[in-house]
Amino acid sequence: MAELTNLTDRLAHLRDRNGTTGLASNEPEPKSPKAPKKAKQSPRKSLPERRFANDYFMFFVYALLAIAVLTQFAIIACLDLV
């Protein structure tokens, strides 16, 4: 077999091989008629919703925002008094 020099040649060689898989070809794989049926879930046995993880960076950002707003109000109040 000749030495494949670049990626394009290697991909073409893989595409031309006999016995390619469904991943290498453009044709979809045939579905088997004996596929197991999925069981229906009852409404009362539904999965619980996943909670988001605590995002400490957002807590930090909100704290900085609150400090900035309070500082601006303090500066405005001081300037009004002077």
PDB file of N, CA and C in Angstrom:
ATOM      1  N   MET A   1       0.850  -1.182   0.000  1.00  0.00           N
ATOM      2  CA  MET A   1       0.000   0.000   0.000  1.00  0.00           C
ATOM      3  C   MET A   1       0.890   1.237   0.000  1.00  0.00           C
ATOM      4  N   ALA A   2       0.514   2.208  -0.768  1.00  0.00           N
ATOM      5  CA  ALA A   2       1.298   3.430  -0.871  1.00  0.00           C
ATOM      6  C   ALA A   2       1.160   4.242   0.409  1.00  0.00           C
ATOM      7  N   GLU A   3       2.175   5.021   0.666  1.00  0.00           N
ATOM      8  CA  GLU A   3       2.165   5.879   1.845  1.00  0.00           C
ATOM      9  C   GLU A   3       1.175   7.022   1.644  1.00  0.00           C
ATOM     10  N   LEU A   4       0.251   7.220   2.583  1.00  0.00           N
ATOM     11  CA  LEU A   4      -0.707   8.316   2.496  1.00  0.00           C
ATOM     12  C   LEU A   4      -0.036   9.556   3.065  1.00  0.00           C
ATOM     13  N   THR A   5       0.002  10.595   2.266  1.00  0.00           N
ATOM     14  CA  THR A   5       0.822  11.744   2.639  1.00  0.00           C
ATOM     15  C   THR A   5       0.082  12.792   3.444  1.00  0.00           C
ATOM     16  N   ASN A   6      -1.187  12.955   3.221  1.00  0.00           N
ATOM     17  CA  ASN A   6      -1.864  14.016   3.955  1.00  0.00           C
ATOM     18  C   ASN A   6      -3.220  13.530   4.459  1.00  0.00           C
ATOM     19  N   LEU A   7      -3.869  14.379   5.197  1.00  0.00           N
ATOM     20  CA  LEU A   7      -5.135  14.024   5.832  1.00  0.00           C
ATOM     21  C   LEU A   7      -6.229  13.759   4.810  1.00  0.00           C
ATOM     22  N   THR A   8      -6.239  14.509   3.716  1.00  0.00           N
ATOM     23  CA  THR A   8      -7.264  14.315   2.694  1.00  0.00           C
ATOM     24  C   THR A   8      -7.151  12.931   2.073  1.00  0.00           C
ATOM     25  N   ASP A   9      -5.923  12.489   1.791  1.00  0.00           N
ATOM     26  CA  ASP A   9      -5.733  11.144   1.245  1.00  0.00           C
ATOM     27  C   ASP A   9      -6.182  10.081   2.233  1.00  0.00           C
ATOM     28  N   ARG A  10      -5.901  10.296   3.500  1.00  0.00           N
ATOM     29  CA  ARG A  10      -6.311   9.315   4.515  1.00  0.00           C
ATOM     30  C   ARG A  10      -7.832   9.236   4.623  1.00  0.00           C
ATOM     31  N   LEU A  11      -8.488  10.390   4.587  1.00  0.00           N
ATOM     32  CA  LEU A  11      -9.953  10.382   4.669  1.00  0.00           C
ATOM     33  C   LEU A  11     -10.559   9.718   3.441  1.00  0.00           C
ATOM     34  N   ALA A  12     -10.008   9.990   2.255  1.00  0.00           N
ATOM     35  CA  ALA A  12     -10.507   9.357   1.033  1.00  0.00           C
ATOM     36  C   ALA A  12     -10.297   7.856   1.091  1.00  0.00           C
ATOM     37  N   HIS A  13      -9.158   7.430   1.634  1.00  0.00           N
ATOM     38  CA  HIS A  13      -8.890   5.994   1.759  1.00  0.00           C
ATOM     39  C   HIS A  13      -9.894   5.343   2.705  1.00  0.00           C
ATOM     40  N   LEU A  14     -10.185   5.993   3.823  1.00  0.00           N
ATOM     41  CA  LEU A  14     -11.153   5.436   4.771  1.00  0.00           C
ATOM     42  C   LEU A  14     -12.546   5.372   4.159  1.00  0.00           C
ATOM     43  N   ARG A  15     -12.899   6.378   3.356  1.00  0.00           N
ATOM     44  CA  ARG A  15     -14.213   6.407   2.731  1.00  0.00           C
ATOM     45  C   ARG A  15     -14.364   5.313   1.685  1.00  0.00           C
ATOM     46  N   ASP A  16     -13.272   4.996   1.003  1.00  0.00           N
ATOM     47  CA  ASP A  16     -13.320   4.012  -0.076  1.00  0.00           C
ATOM     48  C   ASP A  16     -13.226   2.572   0.414  1.00  0.00           C
ATOM     49  N   ARG A  17     -12.876   2.375   1.662  1.00  0.00           N
ATOM     50  CA  ARG A  17     -12.732   1.009   2.179  1.00  0.00           C
ATOM     51  C   ARG A  17     -14.063   0.278   2.176  1.00  0.00           C
ATOM     52  N   ASN A  18     -14.000  -1.021   2.001  1.00  0.00           N
ATOM     53  CA  ASN A  18     -15.210  -1.844   2.124  1.00  0.00           C
ATOM     54  C   ASN A  18     -15.552  -2.008   3.592  1.00  0.00           C
ATOM     55  N   GLY A  19     -16.812  -2.157   3.899  1.00  0.00           N
ATOM     56  CA  GLY A  19     -17.219  -2.375   5.284  1.00  0.00           C
ATOM     57  C   GLY A  19     -17.153  -1.113   6.122  1.00  0.00           C
ATOM     58  N   THR A  20     -17.474   0.001   5.543  1.00  0.00           N
ATOM     59  CA  THR A  20     -17.467   1.240   6.316  1.00  0.00           C
ATOM     60  C   THR A  20     -18.634   1.238   7.286  1.00  0.00           C
ATOM     61  N   THR A  21     -18.496   1.986   8.317  1.00  0.00           N
ATOM     62  CA  THR A  21     -19.562   2.097   9.304  1.00  0.00           C
ATOM     63  C   THR A  21     -20.506   3.220   8.916  1.00  0.00           C
ATOM     64  N   GLY A  22     -21.586   3.365   9.656  1.00  0.00           N
ATOM     65  CA  GLY A  22     -22.538   4.429   9.401  1.00  0.00           C
ATOM     66  C   GLY A  22     -21.950   5.805   9.668  1.00  0.00           C
ATOM     67  N   LEU A  23     -20.908   5.854  10.488  1.00  0.00           N
ATOM     68  CA  LEU A  23     -20.277   7.132  10.777  1.00  0.00           C
ATOM     69  C   LEU A  23     -19.474   7.639   9.584  1.00  0.00           C
ATOM     70  N   ALA A  24     -18.861   6.724   8.825  1.00  0.00           N
ATOM     71  CA  ALA A  24     -18.017   7.139   7.711  1.00  0.00           C
ATOM     72  C   ALA A  24     -18.810   7.340   6.430  1.00  0.00           C
ATOM     73  N   SER A  25     -19.982   6.749   6.323  1.00  0.00           N
ATOM     74  CA  SER A  25     -20.762   6.891   5.099  1.00  0.00           C
ATOM     75  C   SER A  25     -21.863   7.921   5.285  1.00  0.00           C
ATOM     76  N   ASN A  26     -22.436   8.366   4.185  1.00  0.00           N
ATOM     77  CA  ASN A  26     -23.498   9.364   4.245  1.00  0.00           C
ATOM     78  C   ASN A  26     -24.882   8.731   4.390  1.00  0.00           C
ATOM     79  N   GLU A  27     -24.959   7.414   4.312  1.00  0.00           N
ATOM     80  CA  GLU A  27     -26.245   6.723   4.399  1.00  0.00           C
ATOM     81  C   GLU A  27     -26.592   6.452   5.853  1.00  0.00           C
ATOM     82  N   PRO A  28     -27.850   6.672   6.238  1.00  0.00           N
ATOM     83  CA  PRO A  28     -28.234   6.359   7.617  1.00  0.00           C
ATOM     84  C   PRO A  28     -28.307   4.852   7.819  1.00  0.00           C
ATOM     85  N   GLU A  29     -28.049   4.433   9.050  1.00  0.00           N
ATOM     86  CA  GLU A  29     -28.124   3.012   9.364  1.00  0.00           C
ATOM     87  C   GLU A  29     -29.586   2.572   9.407  1.00  0.00           C
ATOM     88  N   PRO A  30     -29.881   1.368   8.913  1.00  0.00           N
ATOM     89  CA  PRO A  30     -31.278   0.895   8.959  1.00  0.00           C
ATOM     90  C   PRO A  30     -31.698   0.623  10.400  1.00  0.00           C
ATOM     91  N   LYS A  31     -32.942   0.958  10.703  1.00  0.00           N
ATOM     92  CA  LYS A  31     -33.467   0.744  12.045  1.00  0.00           C
ATOM     93  C   LYS A  31     -33.969  -0.691  12.156  1.00  0.00           C
ATOM     94  N   SER A  32     -33.686  -1.309  13.268  1.00  0.00           N
ATOM     95  CA  SER A  32     -34.131  -2.681  13.460  1.00  0.00           C
ATOM     96  C   SER A  32     -35.596  -2.680  13.904  1.00  0.00           C
ATOM     97  N   PRO A  33     -36.405  -3.603  13.370  1.00  0.00           N
ATOM     98  CA  PRO A  33     -37.817  -3.630  13.749  1.00  0.00           C
ATOM     99  C   PRO A  33     -38.041  -4.158  15.162  1.00  0.00           C
ATOM    100  N   LYS A  34     -37.038  -4.786  15.761  1.00  0.00           N
ATOM    101  CA  LYS A  34     -37.191  -5.368  17.096  1.00  0.00           C
ATOM    102  C   LYS A  34     -36.668  -4.440  18.180  1.00  0.00           C
ATOM    103  N   ALA A  35     -36.755  -3.157  17.959  1.00  0.00           N
ATOM    104  CA  ALA A  35     -36.288  -2.197  18.956  1.00  0.00           C
ATOM    105  C   ALA A  35     -37.187  -2.244  20.179  1.00  0.00           C
ATOM    106  N   PRO A  36     -36.622  -2.193  21.379  1.00  0.00           N
ATOM    107  CA  PRO A  36     -37.459  -2.238  22.587  1.00  0.00           C
ATOM    108  C   PRO A  36     -38.290  -0.962  22.706  1.00  0.00           C
ATOM    109  N   LYS A  37     -39.515  -1.142  23.170  1.00  0.00           N
ATOM    110  CA  LYS A  37     -40.424  -0.004  23.336  1.00  0.00           C
ATOM    111  C   LYS A  37     -40.110   0.708  24.635  1.00  0.00           C
ATOM    112  N   LYS A  38     -40.188   2.016  24.589  1.00  0.00           N
ATOM    113  CA  LYS A  38     -39.951   2.807  25.790  1.00  0.00           C
ATOM    114  C   LYS A  38     -41.205   2.817  26.656  1.00  0.00           C
ATOM    115  N   ALA A  39     -40.985   2.674  27.940  1.00  0.00           N
ATOM    116  CA  ALA A  39     -42.106   2.697  28.875  1.00  0.00           C
ATOM    117  C   ALA A  39     -42.544   4.142  29.104  1.00  0.00           C
ATOM    118  N   LYS A  40     -43.831   4.355  29.176  1.00  0.00           N
ATOM    119  CA  LYS A  40     -44.350   5.694  29.432  1.00  0.00           C
ATOM    120  C   LYS A  40     -44.174   6.022  30.909  1.00  0.00           C
ATOM    121  N   GLN A  41     -43.756   7.252  31.181  1.00  0.00           N
ATOM    122  CA  GLN A  41     -43.621   7.681  32.564  1.00  0.00           C
ATOM    123  C   GLN A  41     -44.941   8.285  33.020  1.00  0.00           C
ATOM    124  N   SER A  42     -45.337   7.907  34.209  1.00  0.00           N
ATOM    125  CA  SER A  42     -46.549   8.483  34.746  1.00  0.00           C
ATOM    126  C   SER A  42     -46.261   9.899  35.225  1.00  0.00           C
ATOM    127  N   PRO A  43     -47.261  10.788  35.220  1.00  0.00           N
ATOM    128  CA  PRO A  43     -47.026  12.176  35.611  1.00  0.00           C
ATOM    129  C   PRO A  43     -46.552  12.332  37.051  1.00  0.00           C
ATOM    130  N   ARG A  44     -46.987  11.450  37.933  1.00  0.00           N
ATOM    131  CA  ARG A  44     -46.603  11.604  39.331  1.00  0.00           C
ATOM    132  C   ARG A  44     -45.191  11.092  39.608  1.00  0.00           C
ATOM    133  N   LYS A  45     -44.594  10.344  38.695  1.00  0.00           N
ATOM    134  CA  LYS A  45     -43.243   9.840  38.877  1.00  0.00           C
ATOM    135  C   LYS A  45     -42.248  10.598  38.002  1.00  0.00           C
ATOM    136  N   SER A  46     -42.546  11.836  37.682  1.00  0.00           N
ATOM    137  CA  SER A  46     -41.641  12.614  36.850  1.00  0.00           C
ATOM    138  C   SER A  46     -40.375  12.944  37.632  1.00  0.00           C
ATOM    139  N   LEU A  47     -39.315  13.166  36.903  1.00  0.00           N
ATOM    140  CA  LEU A  47     -38.039  13.468  37.531  1.00  0.00           C
ATOM    141  C   LEU A  47     -38.081  14.862  38.143  1.00  0.00           C
ATOM    142  N   PRO A  48     -37.444  15.042  39.296  1.00  0.00           N
ATOM    143  CA  PRO A  48     -37.427  16.380  39.903  1.00  0.00           C
ATOM    144  C   PRO A  48     -36.547  17.315  39.080  1.00  0.00           C
ATOM    145  N   GLU A  49     -36.866  18.598  39.134  1.00  0.00           N
ATOM    146  CA  GLU A  49     -36.077  19.586  38.404  1.00  0.00           C
ATOM    147  C   GLU A  49     -34.717  19.723  39.061  1.00  0.00           C
ATOM    148  N   ARG A  50     -33.707  19.869  38.220  1.00  0.00           N
ATOM    149  CA  ARG A  50     -32.368  20.058  38.753  1.00  0.00           C
ATOM    150  C   ARG A  50     -32.170  21.517  39.141  1.00  0.00           C
ATOM    151  N   ARG A  51     -31.601  21.728  40.296  1.00  0.00           N
ATOM    152  CA  ARG A  51     -31.316  23.085  40.744  1.00  0.00           C
ATOM    153  C   ARG A  51     -29.968  23.511  40.195  1.00  0.00           C
ATOM    154  N   PHE A  52     -29.832  24.793  39.917  1.00  0.00           N
ATOM    155  CA  PHE A  52     -28.567  25.317  39.458  1.00  0.00           C
ATOM    156  C   PHE A  52     -27.577  25.343  40.615  1.00  0.00           C
ATOM    157  N   ALA A  53     -26.322  25.194  40.304  1.00  0.00           N
ATOM    158  CA  ALA A  53     -25.281  25.288  41.314  1.00  0.00           C
ATOM    159  C   ALA A  53     -25.151  26.738  41.758  1.00  0.00           C
ATOM    160  N   ASN A  54     -24.698  26.935  42.983  1.00  0.00           N
ATOM    161  CA  ASN A  54     -24.486  28.292  43.480  1.00  0.00           C
ATOM    162  C   ASN A  54     -23.389  28.946  42.664  1.00  0.00           C
ATOM    163  N   ASP A  55     -23.687  30.123  42.177  1.00  0.00           N
ATOM    164  CA  ASP A  55     -22.719  30.841  41.367  1.00  0.00           C
ATOM    165  C   ASP A  55     -22.142  31.963  42.220  1.00  0.00           C
ATOM    166  N   TYR A  56     -21.009  31.691  42.838  1.00  0.00           N
ATOM    167  CA  TYR A  56     -20.419  32.641  43.770  1.00  0.00           C
ATOM    168  C   TYR A  56     -19.917  33.890  43.057  1.00  0.00           C
ATOM    169  N   PHE A  57     -19.540  33.765  41.793  1.00  0.00           N
ATOM    170  CA  PHE A  57     -19.111  34.947  41.048  1.00  0.00           C
ATOM    171  C   PHE A  57     -20.257  35.939  40.916  1.00  0.00           C
ATOM    172  N   MET A  58     -21.486  35.448  40.683  1.00  0.00           N
ATOM    173  CA  MET A  58     -22.632  36.359  40.572  1.00  0.00           C
ATOM    174  C   MET A  58     -22.929  37.019  41.910  1.00  0.00           C
ATOM    175  N   PHE A  59     -22.767  36.284  43.021  1.00  0.00           N
ATOM    176  CA  PHE A  59     -22.934  36.903  44.332  1.00  0.00           C
ATOM    177  C   PHE A  59     -21.921  38.035  44.516  1.00  0.00           C
ATOM    178  N   PHE A  60     -20.688  37.789  44.093  1.00  0.00           N
ATOM    179  CA  PHE A  60     -19.636  38.801  44.187  1.00  0.00           C
ATOM    180  C   PHE A  60     -19.978  40.019  43.333  1.00  0.00           C
ATOM    181  N   VAL A  61     -20.479  39.801  42.121  1.00  0.00           N
ATOM    182  CA  VAL A  61     -20.837  40.901  41.223  1.00  0.00           C
ATOM    183  C   VAL A  61     -21.991  41.712  41.808  1.00  0.00           C
ATOM    184  N   TYR A  62     -23.002  41.039  42.326  1.00  0.00           N
ATOM    185  CA  TYR A  62     -24.127  41.757  42.941  1.00  0.00           C
ATOM    186  C   TYR A  62     -23.674  42.540  44.172  1.00  0.00           C
ATOM    187  N   ALA A  63     -22.751  42.000  44.951  1.00  0.00           N
ATOM    188  CA  ALA A  63     -22.241  42.718  46.113  1.00  0.00           C
ATOM    189  C   ALA A  63     -21.486  43.974  45.674  1.00  0.00           C
ATOM    190  N   LEU A  64     -20.665  43.844  44.618  1.00  0.00           N
ATOM    191  CA  LEU A  64     -19.961  45.023  44.113  1.00  0.00           C
ATOM    192  C   LEU A  64     -20.930  46.066  43.577  1.00  0.00           C
ATOM    193  N   LEU A  65     -21.980  45.624  42.911  1.00  0.00           N
ATOM    194  CA  LEU A  65     -22.978  46.558  42.390  1.00  0.00           C
ATOM    195  C   LEU A  65     -23.672  47.297  43.536  1.00  0.00           C
ATOM    196  N   ALA A  66     -24.040  46.566  44.574  1.00  0.00           N
ATOM    197  CA  ALA A  66     -24.696  47.195  45.718  1.00  0.00           C
ATOM    198  C   ALA A  66     -23.766  48.203  46.403  1.00  0.00           C
ATOM    199  N   ILE A  67     -22.496  47.838  46.547  1.00  0.00           N
ATOM    200  CA  ILE A  67     -21.536  48.762  47.163  1.00  0.00           C
ATOM    201  C   ILE A  67     -21.374  50.008  46.303  1.00  0.00           C
ATOM    202  N   ALA A  68     -21.310  49.836  44.972  1.00  0.00           N
ATOM    203  CA  ALA A  68     -21.144  50.991  44.084  1.00  0.00           C
ATOM    204  C   ALA A  68     -22.349  51.921  44.150  1.00  0.00           C
ATOM    205  N   VAL A  69     -23.558  51.350  44.167  1.00  0.00           N
ATOM    206  CA  VAL A  69     -24.763  52.182  44.224  1.00  0.00           C
ATOM    207  C   VAL A  69     -24.837  52.924  45.554  1.00  0.00           C
ATOM    208  N   LEU A  70     -24.571  52.223  46.643  1.00  0.00           N
ATOM    209  CA  LEU A  70     -24.605  52.879  47.958  1.00  0.00           C
ATOM    210  C   LEU A  70     -23.539  53.969  48.067  1.00  0.00           C
ATOM    211  N   THR A  71     -22.366  53.731  47.510  1.00  0.00           N
ATOM    212  CA  THR A  71     -21.302  54.731  47.539  1.00  0.00           C
ATOM    213  C   THR A  71     -21.694  55.964  46.729  1.00  0.00           C
ATOM    214  N   GLN A  72     -22.313  55.760  45.586  1.00  0.00           N
ATOM    215  CA  GLN A  72     -22.747  56.904  44.773  1.00  0.00           C
ATOM    216  C   GLN A  72     -23.807  57.724  45.505  1.00  0.00           C
ATOM    217  N   PHE A  73     -24.766  57.056  46.157  1.00  0.00           N
ATOM    218  CA  PHE A  73     -25.756  57.803  46.929  1.00  0.00           C
ATOM    219  C   PHE A  73     -25.106  58.562  48.085  1.00  0.00           C
ATOM    220  N   ALA A  74     -24.104  57.962  48.726  1.00  0.00           N
ATOM    221  CA  ALA A  74     -23.400  58.641  49.825  1.00  0.00           C
ATOM    222  C   ALA A  74     -22.647  59.864  49.309  1.00  0.00           C
ATOM    223  N   ILE A  75     -22.019  59.749  48.149  1.00  0.00           N
ATOM    224  CA  ILE A  75     -21.301  60.889  47.576  1.00  0.00           C
ATOM    225  C   ILE A  75     -22.278  61.998  47.188  1.00  0.00           C
ATOM    226  N   ILE A  76     -23.410  61.658  46.609  1.00  0.00           N
ATOM    227  CA  ILE A  76     -24.417  62.662  46.248  1.00  0.00           C
ATOM    228  C   ILE A  76     -24.942  63.371  47.502  1.00  0.00           C
ATOM    229  N   ALA A  77     -25.185  62.594  48.557  1.00  0.00           N
ATOM    230  CA  ALA A  77     -25.676  63.200  49.805  1.00  0.00           C
ATOM    231  C   ALA A  77     -24.625  64.120  50.412  1.00  0.00           C
ATOM    232  N   CYS A  78     -23.365  63.733  50.373  1.00  0.00           N
ATOM    233  CA  CYS A  78     -22.308  64.589  50.918  1.00  0.00           C
ATOM    234  C   CYS A  78     -22.168  65.870  50.109  1.00  0.00           C
ATOM    235  N   LEU A  79     -22.292  65.789  48.801  1.00  0.00           N
ATOM    236  CA  LEU A  79     -22.164  66.976  47.970  1.00  0.00           C
ATOM    237  C   LEU A  79     -23.336  67.942  48.165  1.00  0.00           C
ATOM    238  N   ASP A  80     -24.516  67.390  48.479  1.00  0.00           N
ATOM    239  CA  ASP A  80     -25.658  68.253  48.724  1.00  0.00           C
ATOM    240  C   ASP A  80     -25.514  69.006  50.032  1.00  0.00           C
ATOM    241  N   LEU A  81     -24.861  68.408  50.998  1.00  0.00           N
ATOM    242  CA  LEU A  81     -24.688  69.039  52.305  1.00  0.00           C
ATOM    243  C   LEU A  81     -23.614  70.115  52.269  1.00  0.00           C
ATOM    244  N   VAL A  82     -22.682  70.021  51.381  1.00  0.00           N
ATOM    245  CA  VAL A  82     -21.573  70.982  51.355  1.00  0.00           C
ATOM    246  C   VAL A  82     -21.932  72.226  50.631  1.00  0.00           C
TER     247      VAL A  82
END
